[in-house]
């Protein structure tokens, strides 16, 4: 990274991020975002592929010197949330906003792209820039990018998430599972509707649903090893049309989060058994749509060790933390199932600036200085890996 003038690049990063923030696009609808990214990469003289995995972009930078291939990933989609911030870069699209920092991820990776495009002469190997659509919607854009060849020939991958719960200028990661799997479910219960005053000739779908909500909570408390974190959450219950009518149907939706595949399988099995038996006990029928989403995100030990060494050297030991596992999910998990890698949280919160709202909140924002830190850690990780490729393999002792 040498003496590169990152501060001179920062105004462009802010401009890119604010353009994207004003013009957000939902998952798999990122057509203008895709064009904006591709136009920037082409302007940097980078070999560019658009329309990868529907609306993704891949940029390839080949160094002048031979070596391995490092992939760096950013997600580009927004969320169906109305932006309630009062600022000049607030979303101009009704009901859509970047409420998770993906605009900052994209701007940060564009800065990385410019850096490596200007330093090809000293680059050992290849940089693969992955701008991925559809992170917010299962089954996730990562699978489509992988199917389209995004990881072909890749030796290692790194990604970042700007994270408002962490203060700006702080970085964090951990080896092993750091983000949960996500599975969603829809339960449709059908009973027999009727008059509220004549319940004995009906099959009450609301009563069945209420019992089911309670029974499902017993799965985590009684079927899951208490040393394994797990969450089963009921998000919605919809039923009925009037106070004196026993509803014929009831729909229940929710989500399941786990950190290992064995626990994930136990919960699904018991979920289906409890749901079927509870409904049968009440004389109702049921349809279950259980959607397996992203697997747990598991950082590789060797690449996480690299992060701590590199981050402490670049930012100072006091700015680098070990993150505890967290229940939100990320489809970066699919990439690290294929190749070694590390996912990094970059602090983006700032109480002094009022940047304290959580992700997916209508007033979510980031301290834009975090983008500079994100770009610098990605560059530093990539250069460290490529510089060490001729030495004893860094990962060998960790697998």
mmCIF file of N, CA and C in Angstrom, residues 134-223:
data_model
loop_
_atom_site.group_PDB
_atom_site.id
_atom_site.type_symbol
_atom_site.label_atom_id
_atom_site.label_comp_id
_atom_site.label_asym_id
_atom_site.label_seq_id
_atom_site.Cartn_x
_atom_site.Cartn_y
_atom_site.Cartn_z
ATOM 1 N N UNK A 134 -28.152 -8.950 -4.991
ATOM 2 C CA UNK A 134 -29.074 -9.852 -4.308
ATOM 3 C C UNK A 134 -28.623 -10.456 -2.995
ATOM 4 N N UNK A 135 -27.824 -9.736 -2.202
ATOM 5 C CA UNK A 135 -27.429 -10.319 -0.912
ATOM 6 C C UNK A 135 -28.597 -10.370 0.065
ATOM 7 N N UNK A 136 -29.547 -9.448 -0.089
ATOM 8 C CA UNK A 136 -30.626 -9.328 0.894
ATOM 9 C C UNK A 136 -31.767 -10.327 0.694
ATOM 10 N N UNK A 137 -31.760 -11.069 -0.393
ATOM 11 C CA UNK A 137 -32.884 -11.958 -0.711
ATOM 12 C C UNK A 137 -32.370 -13.372 -0.955
ATOM 13 N N UNK A 138 -32.863 -14.328 -0.162
ATOM 14 C CA UNK A 138 -32.502 -15.728 -0.380
ATOM 15 C C UNK A 138 -33.041 -16.207 -1.728
ATOM 16 N N UNK A 139 -32.326 -17.072 -2.440
ATOM 17 C CA UNK A 139 -31.138 -17.822 -1.996
ATOM 18 C C UNK A 139 -29.827 -17.062 -2.085
ATOM 19 N N UNK A 140 -29.860 -15.787 -2.482
ATOM 20 C CA UNK A 140 -28.656 -14.968 -2.452
ATOM 21 C C UNK A 140 -27.908 -14.911 -3.761
ATOM 22 N N UNK A 141 -27.397 -13.712 -4.066
ATOM 23 C CA UNK A 141 -26.670 -13.513 -5.313
ATOM 24 C C UNK A 141 -25.331 -14.204 -5.369
ATOM 25 N N UNK A 142 -24.772 -14.569 -4.224
ATOM 26 C CA UNK A 142 -23.469 -15.239 -4.232
ATOM 27 C C UNK A 142 -23.512 -16.532 -5.025
ATOM 28 N N UNK A 143 -24.586 -17.302 -4.859
ATOM 29 C CA UNK A 143 -24.704 -18.563 -5.593
ATOM 30 C C UNK A 143 -24.691 -18.330 -7.100
ATOM 31 N N UNK A 144 -25.382 -17.279 -7.536
ATOM 32 C CA UNK A 144 -25.414 -16.984 -8.972
ATOM 33 C C UNK A 144 -24.045 -16.542 -9.479
ATOM 34 N N UNK A 145 -23.338 -15.766 -8.671
ATOM 35 C CA UNK A 145 -22.002 -15.331 -9.082
ATOM 36 C C UNK A 145 -21.050 -16.515 -9.165
ATOM 37 N N UNK A 146 -21.135 -17.418 -8.186
ATOM 38 C CA UNK A 146 -20.286 -18.605 -8.200
ATOM 39 C C UNK A 146 -20.602 -19.478 -9.411
ATOM 40 N N UNK A 147 -21.906 -19.659 -9.687
ATOM 41 C CA UNK A 147 -22.308 -20.470 -10.843
ATOM 42 C C UNK A 147 -21.820 -19.854 -12.144
ATOM 43 N N UNK A 148 -21.698 -18.537 -12.178
ATOM 44 C CA UNK A 148 -21.237 -17.840 -13.384
ATOM 45 C C UNK A 148 -19.717 -17.804 -13.489
ATOM 46 N N UNK A 149 -19.016 -18.398 -12.517
ATOM 47 C CA UNK A 149 -17.560 -18.514 -12.618
ATOM 48 C C UNK A 149 -16.768 -17.496 -11.829
ATOM 49 N N UNK A 150 -17.399 -16.799 -10.888
ATOM 50 C CA UNK A 150 -16.697 -15.740 -10.156
ATOM 51 C C UNK A 150 -15.504 -16.248 -9.368
ATOM 52 N N UNK A 151 -15.533 -17.516 -8.948
ATOM 53 C CA UNK A 151 -14.430 -18.053 -8.142
ATOM 54 C C UNK A 151 -13.464 -18.938 -8.924
ATOM 55 N N UNK A 152 -13.665 -19.049 -10.225
ATOM 56 C CA UNK A 152 -12.769 -19.896 -11.013
ATOM 57 C C UNK A 152 -11.341 -19.367 -10.946
ATOM 58 N N UNK A 153 -10.429 -20.207 -10.489
ATOM 59 C CA UNK A 153 -9.033 -19.813 -10.392
ATOM 60 C C UNK A 153 -8.688 -18.971 -9.180
ATOM 61 N N UNK A 154 -9.659 -18.714 -8.312
ATOM 62 C CA UNK A 154 -9.429 -17.876 -7.134
ATOM 63 C C UNK A 154 -8.784 -18.708 -6.025
ATOM 64 N N UNK A 155 -7.780 -18.141 -5.371
ATOM 65 C CA UNK A 155 -7.082 -18.832 -4.292
ATOM 66 C C UNK A 155 -7.576 -18.429 -2.908
ATOM 67 N N UNK A 156 -8.074 -17.214 -2.763
ATOM 68 C CA UNK A 156 -8.524 -16.717 -1.466
ATOM 69 C C UNK A 156 -9.501 -15.570 -1.713
ATOM 70 N N UNK A 157 -10.411 -15.334 -0.748
ATOM 71 C CA UNK A 157 -11.390 -14.263 -0.906
ATOM 72 C C UNK A 157 -11.551 -13.502 0.402
ATOM 73 N N UNK A 158 -11.737 -12.177 0.283
ATOM 74 C CA UNK A 158 -11.983 -11.322 1.437
ATOM 75 C C UNK A 158 -13.203 -10.442 1.170
ATOM 76 N N UNK A 159 -13.918 -10.147 2.239
ATOM 77 C CA UNK A 159 -15.058 -9.245 2.137
ATOM 78 C C UNK A 159 -15.187 -8.435 3.417
ATOM 79 N N UNK A 160 -15.879 -7.303 3.323
ATOM 80 C CA UNK A 160 -16.082 -6.455 4.495
ATOM 81 C C UNK A 160 -17.561 -6.123 4.647
ATOM 82 N N UNK A 161 -17.927 -5.767 5.879
ATOM 83 C CA UNK A 161 -19.255 -5.221 6.142
ATOM 84 C C UNK A 161 -19.087 -3.984 7.010
ATOM 85 N N UNK A 162 -19.500 -2.827 6.494
ATOM 86 C CA UNK A 162 -19.536 -1.624 7.317
ATOM 87 C C UNK A 162 -20.581 -1.848 8.399
ATOM 88 N N UNK A 163 -20.202 -1.637 9.658
ATOM 89 C CA UNK A 163 -21.018 -2.110 10.775
ATOM 90 C C UNK A 163 -21.249 -0.975 11.769
ATOM 91 N N UNK A 164 -22.478 -0.459 11.807
ATOM 92 C CA UNK A 164 -22.772 0.695 12.659
ATOM 93 C C UNK A 164 -22.689 0.408 14.156
ATOM 94 N N UNK A 165 -22.889 -0.841 14.651
ATOM 95 C CA UNK A 165 -22.693 -1.070 16.088
ATOM 96 C C UNK A 165 -21.245 -0.884 16.546
ATOM 97 N N UNK A 166 -20.299 -0.928 15.622
ATOM 98 C CA UNK A 166 -18.896 -0.683 15.959
ATOM 99 C C UNK A 166 -18.549 0.767 15.676
ATOM 100 N N UNK A 167 -17.784 1.415 16.555
ATOM 101 C CA UNK A 167 -17.384 2.799 16.279
ATOM 102 C C UNK A 167 -16.426 2.877 15.095
ATOM 103 N N UNK A 168 -16.500 3.978 14.387
ATOM 104 C CA UNK A 168 -15.635 4.181 13.229
ATOM 105 C C UNK A 168 -14.178 4.077 13.649
ATOM 106 N N UNK A 169 -13.350 3.578 12.741
ATOM 107 C CA UNK A 169 -11.924 3.325 12.926
ATOM 108 C C UNK A 169 -11.648 2.080 13.769
ATOM 109 N N UNK A 170 -12.689 1.273 13.990
ATOM 110 C CA UNK A 170 -12.529 -0.014 14.656
ATOM 111 C C UNK A 170 -12.785 -1.123 13.651
ATOM 112 N N UNK A 171 -12.031 -2.210 13.732
ATOM 113 C CA UNK A 171 -12.226 -3.367 12.865
ATOM 114 C C UNK A 171 -12.343 -4.613 13.725
ATOM 115 N N UNK A 172 -13.093 -5.609 13.236
ATOM 116 C CA UNK A 172 -13.299 -6.821 14.024
ATOM 117 C C UNK A 172 -13.540 -8.024 13.123
ATOM 118 N N UNK A 173 -13.125 -9.176 13.608
ATOM 119 C CA UNK A 173 -13.430 -10.441 12.955
ATOM 120 C C UNK A 173 -13.152 -11.551 13.954
ATOM 121 N N UNK A 174 -13.333 -12.790 13.517
ATOM 122 C CA UNK A 174 -13.041 -13.942 14.359
ATOM 123 C C UNK A 174 -12.956 -15.167 13.475
ATOM 124 N N UNK A 175 -12.213 -16.165 13.928
ATOM 125 C CA UNK A 175 -12.142 -17.431 13.211
ATOM 126 C C UNK A 175 -13.383 -18.258 13.514
ATOM 127 N N UNK A 176 -13.726 -19.127 12.574
ATOM 128 C CA UNK A 176 -14.867 -20.007 12.774
ATOM 129 C C UNK A 176 -16.189 -19.338 12.442
ATOM 130 N N UNK A 177 -17.302 -19.871 12.970
ATOM 131 C CA UNK A 177 -18.620 -19.329 12.637
ATOM 132 C C UNK A 177 -18.823 -17.951 13.266
ATOM 133 N N UNK A 178 -19.067 -16.945 12.450
ATOM 134 C CA UNK A 178 -19.276 -15.589 12.986
ATOM 135 C C UNK A 178 -20.660 -15.039 12.660
ATOM 136 N N UNK A 179 -21.330 -15.605 11.650
ATOM 137 C CA UNK A 179 -22.695 -15.199 11.332
ATOM 138 C C UNK A 179 -23.535 -16.459 11.115
ATOM 139 N N UNK A 180 -24.798 -16.379 11.469
ATOM 140 C CA UNK A 180 -25.644 -17.566 11.512
ATOM 141 C C UNK A 180 -26.165 -17.960 10.137
ATOM 142 N N UNK A 181 -26.632 -19.197 10.059
ATOM 143 C CA UNK A 181 -27.446 -19.598 8.909
ATOM 144 C C UNK A 181 -28.814 -18.931 9.040
ATOM 145 N N UNK A 182 -29.537 -18.840 7.937
ATOM 146 C CA UNK A 182 -30.886 -18.278 7.981
ATOM 147 C C UNK A 182 -31.820 -19.173 7.185
ATOM 148 N N UNK A 183 -32.852 -19.679 7.857
ATOM 149 C CA UNK A 183 -33.914 -20.446 7.211
ATOM 150 C C UNK A 183 -35.243 -19.764 7.548
ATOM 151 N N UNK A 184 -36.116 -19.656 6.570
ATOM 152 C CA UNK A 184 -37.416 -19.018 6.774
ATOM 153 C C UNK A 184 -38.530 -20.026 6.570
ATOM 154 N N UNK A 185 -39.670 -19.777 7.187
ATOM 155 C CA UNK A 185 -40.784 -20.704 7.043
ATOM 156 C C UNK A 185 -42.122 -19.973 6.937
ATOM 157 N N UNK A 186 -43.037 -20.628 6.231
ATOM 158 C CA UNK A 186 -44.427 -20.195 6.141
ATOM 159 C C UNK A 186 -45.292 -21.402 6.476
ATOM 160 N N UNK A 187 -46.181 -21.246 7.437
ATOM 161 C CA UNK A 187 -47.097 -22.311 7.856
ATOM 162 C C UNK A 187 -48.514 -21.873 7.526
ATOM 163 N N UNK A 188 -49.219 -22.654 6.723
ATOM 164 C CA UNK A 188 -50.612 -22.372 6.392
ATOM 165 C C UNK A 188 -51.503 -23.444 7.027
ATOM 166 N N UNK A 189 -52.257 -23.034 8.049
ATOM 167 C CA UNK A 189 -53.158 -23.930 8.780
ATOM 168 C C UNK A 189 -54.570 -23.752 8.237
ATOM 169 N N UNK A 190 -55.241 -24.866 7.958
ATOM 170 C CA UNK A 190 -56.627 -24.825 7.497
ATOM 171 C C UNK A 190 -57.497 -25.631 8.462
ATOM 172 N N UNK A 191 -58.480 -24.947 9.015
ATOM 173 C CA UNK A 191 -59.440 -25.602 9.896
ATOM 174 C C UNK A 191 -60.819 -25.623 9.255
ATOM 175 N N UNK A 192 -61.826 -25.336 10.064
ATOM 176 C CA UNK A 192 -63.199 -25.249 9.569
ATOM 177 C C UNK A 192 -63.840 -24.043 10.242
ATOM 178 N N UNK A 193 -64.116 -23.033 9.458
ATOM 179 C CA UNK A 193 -64.643 -21.793 10.005
ATOM 180 C C UNK A 193 -66.088 -21.913 10.446
ATOM 181 N N UNK A 194 -66.522 -20.910 11.215
ATOM 182 C CA UNK A 194 -67.915 -20.917 11.665
ATOM 183 C C UNK A 194 -68.210 -19.781 12.612
ATOM 184 N N UNK A 195 -69.385 -19.875 13.238
ATOM 185 C CA UNK A 195 -69.853 -18.837 14.144
ATOM 186 C C UNK A 195 -69.074 -18.892 15.460
ATOM 187 N N UNK A 196 -68.725 -17.690 15.979
ATOM 188 C CA UNK A 196 -67.989 -17.635 17.219
ATOM 189 C C UNK A 196 -68.737 -18.182 18.413
ATOM 190 N N UNK A 197 -70.056 -18.241 18.313
ATOM 191 C CA UNK A 197 -70.851 -18.774 19.411
ATOM 192 C C UNK A 197 -71.147 -20.256 19.290
ATOM 193 N N UNK A 198 -70.695 -20.890 18.200
ATOM 194 C CA UNK A 198 -70.946 -22.318 18.005
ATOM 195 C C UNK A 198 -69.603 -23.002 17.703
ATOM 196 N N UNK A 199 -68.659 -22.972 18.636
ATOM 197 C CA UNK A 199 -67.301 -23.458 18.346
ATOM 198 C C UNK A 199 -67.206 -24.957 18.154
ATOM 199 N N UNK A 200 -68.180 -25.730 18.698
ATOM 200 C CA UNK A 200 -68.026 -27.184 18.679
ATOM 201 C C UNK A 200 -68.197 -27.794 17.293
ATOM 202 N N UNK A 201 -68.704 -27.019 16.348
ATOM 203 C CA UNK A 201 -68.840 -27.544 14.985
ATOM 204 C C UNK A 201 -67.750 -26.979 14.063
ATOM 205 N N UNK A 202 -66.779 -26.359 14.648
ATOM 206 C CA UNK A 202 -65.689 -25.765 13.864
ATOM 207 C C UNK A 202 -64.370 -26.427 14.213
ATOM 208 N N UNK A 203 -63.345 -26.092 13.421
ATOM 209 C CA UNK A 203 -61.949 -26.383 13.760
ATOM 210 C C UNK A 203 -61.230 -25.037 13.747
ATOM 211 N N UNK A 204 -60.849 -24.589 14.913
ATOM 212 C CA UNK A 204 -60.367 -23.217 15.092
ATOM 213 C C UNK A 204 -58.899 -23.094 14.675
ATOM 214 N N UNK A 205 -58.657 -22.428 13.556
ATOM 215 C CA UNK A 205 -57.274 -22.277 13.079
ATOM 216 C C UNK A 205 -56.475 -21.325 13.960
ATOM 217 N N UNK A 206 -57.152 -20.366 14.604
ATOM 218 C CA UNK A 206 -56.437 -19.439 15.494
ATOM 219 C C UNK A 206 -55.955 -20.166 16.741
ATOM 220 N N UNK A 207 -56.822 -20.966 17.337
ATOM 221 C CA UNK A 207 -56.420 -21.751 18.502
ATOM 222 C C UNK A 207 -55.278 -22.695 18.141
ATOM 223 N N UNK A 208 -55.384 -23.331 16.999
ATOM 224 C CA UNK A 208 -54.313 -24.236 16.552
ATOM 225 C C UNK A 208 -53.009 -23.471 16.377
ATOM 226 N N UNK A 209 -53.102 -22.306 15.732
ATOM 227 C CA UNK A 209 -51.902 -21.496 15.531
ATOM 228 C C UNK A 209 -51.289 -21.029 16.833
ATOM 229 N N UNK A 210 -52.148 -20.645 17.793
ATOM 230 C CA UNK A 210 -51.641 -20.184 19.088
ATOM 231 C C UNK A 210 -50.911 -21.305 19.819
ATOM 232 N N UNK A 211 -51.474 -22.493 19.788
ATOM 233 C CA UNK A 211 -50.795 -23.634 20.412
ATOM 234 C C UNK A 211 -49.478 -23.934 19.710
ATOM 235 N N UNK A 212 -49.493 -23.809 18.400
ATOM 236 C CA UNK A 212 -48.292 -24.119 17.629
ATOM 237 C C UNK A 212 -47.154 -23.144 17.948
ATOM 238 N N UNK A 213 -47.487 -21.869 18.101
ATOM 239 C CA UNK A 213 -46.464 -20.876 18.439
ATOM 240 C C UNK A 213 -45.757 -21.269 19.735
ATOM 241 N N UNK A 214 -46.532 -21.671 20.726
ATOM 242 C CA UNK A 214 -45.951 -22.075 22.007
ATOM 243 C C UNK A 214 -45.129 -23.354 21.851
ATOM 244 N N UNK A 215 -45.659 -24.333 21.128
ATOM 245 C CA UNK A 215 -44.958 -25.611 20.964
ATOM 246 C C UNK A 215 -43.639 -25.449 20.209
ATOM 247 N N UNK A 216 -43.625 -24.575 19.213
ATOM 248 C CA UNK A 216 -42.397 -24.392 18.439
ATOM 249 C C UNK A 216 -41.269 -23.837 19.299
ATOM 250 N N UNK A 217 -41.617 -23.041 20.305
ATOM 251 C CA UNK A 217 -40.575 -22.484 21.166
ATOM 252 C C UNK A 217 -39.888 -23.557 22.007
ATOM 253 N N UNK A 218 -40.527 -24.689 22.166
ATOM 254 C CA UNK A 218 -39.912 -25.768 22.946
ATOM 255 C C UNK A 218 -38.769 -26.442 22.200
ATOM 256 N N UNK A 219 -38.685 -26.238 20.878
ATOM 257 C CA UNK A 219 -37.642 -26.914 20.107
ATOM 258 C C UNK A 219 -36.261 -26.452 20.554
ATOM 259 N N UNK A 220 -36.052 -25.136 20.610
ATOM 260 C CA UNK A 220 -34.741 -24.620 21.021
ATOM 261 C C UNK A 220 -34.465 -24.948 22.477
ATOM 262 N N UNK A 221 -35.496 -24.834 23.341
ATOM 263 C CA UNK A 221 -35.262 -25.033 24.776
ATOM 264 C C UNK A 221 -35.115 -26.498 25.172
ATOM 265 N N UNK A 222 -35.657 -27.434 24.353
ATOM 266 C CA UNK A 222 -35.662 -28.832 24.768
ATOM 267 C C UNK A 222 -35.055 -29.819 23.767
ATOM 268 N N UNK A 223 -34.806 -29.397 22.535
ATOM 269 C CA UNK A 223 -34.247 -30.325 21.547
ATOM 270 C C UNK A 223 -32.861 -29.936 21.057
#
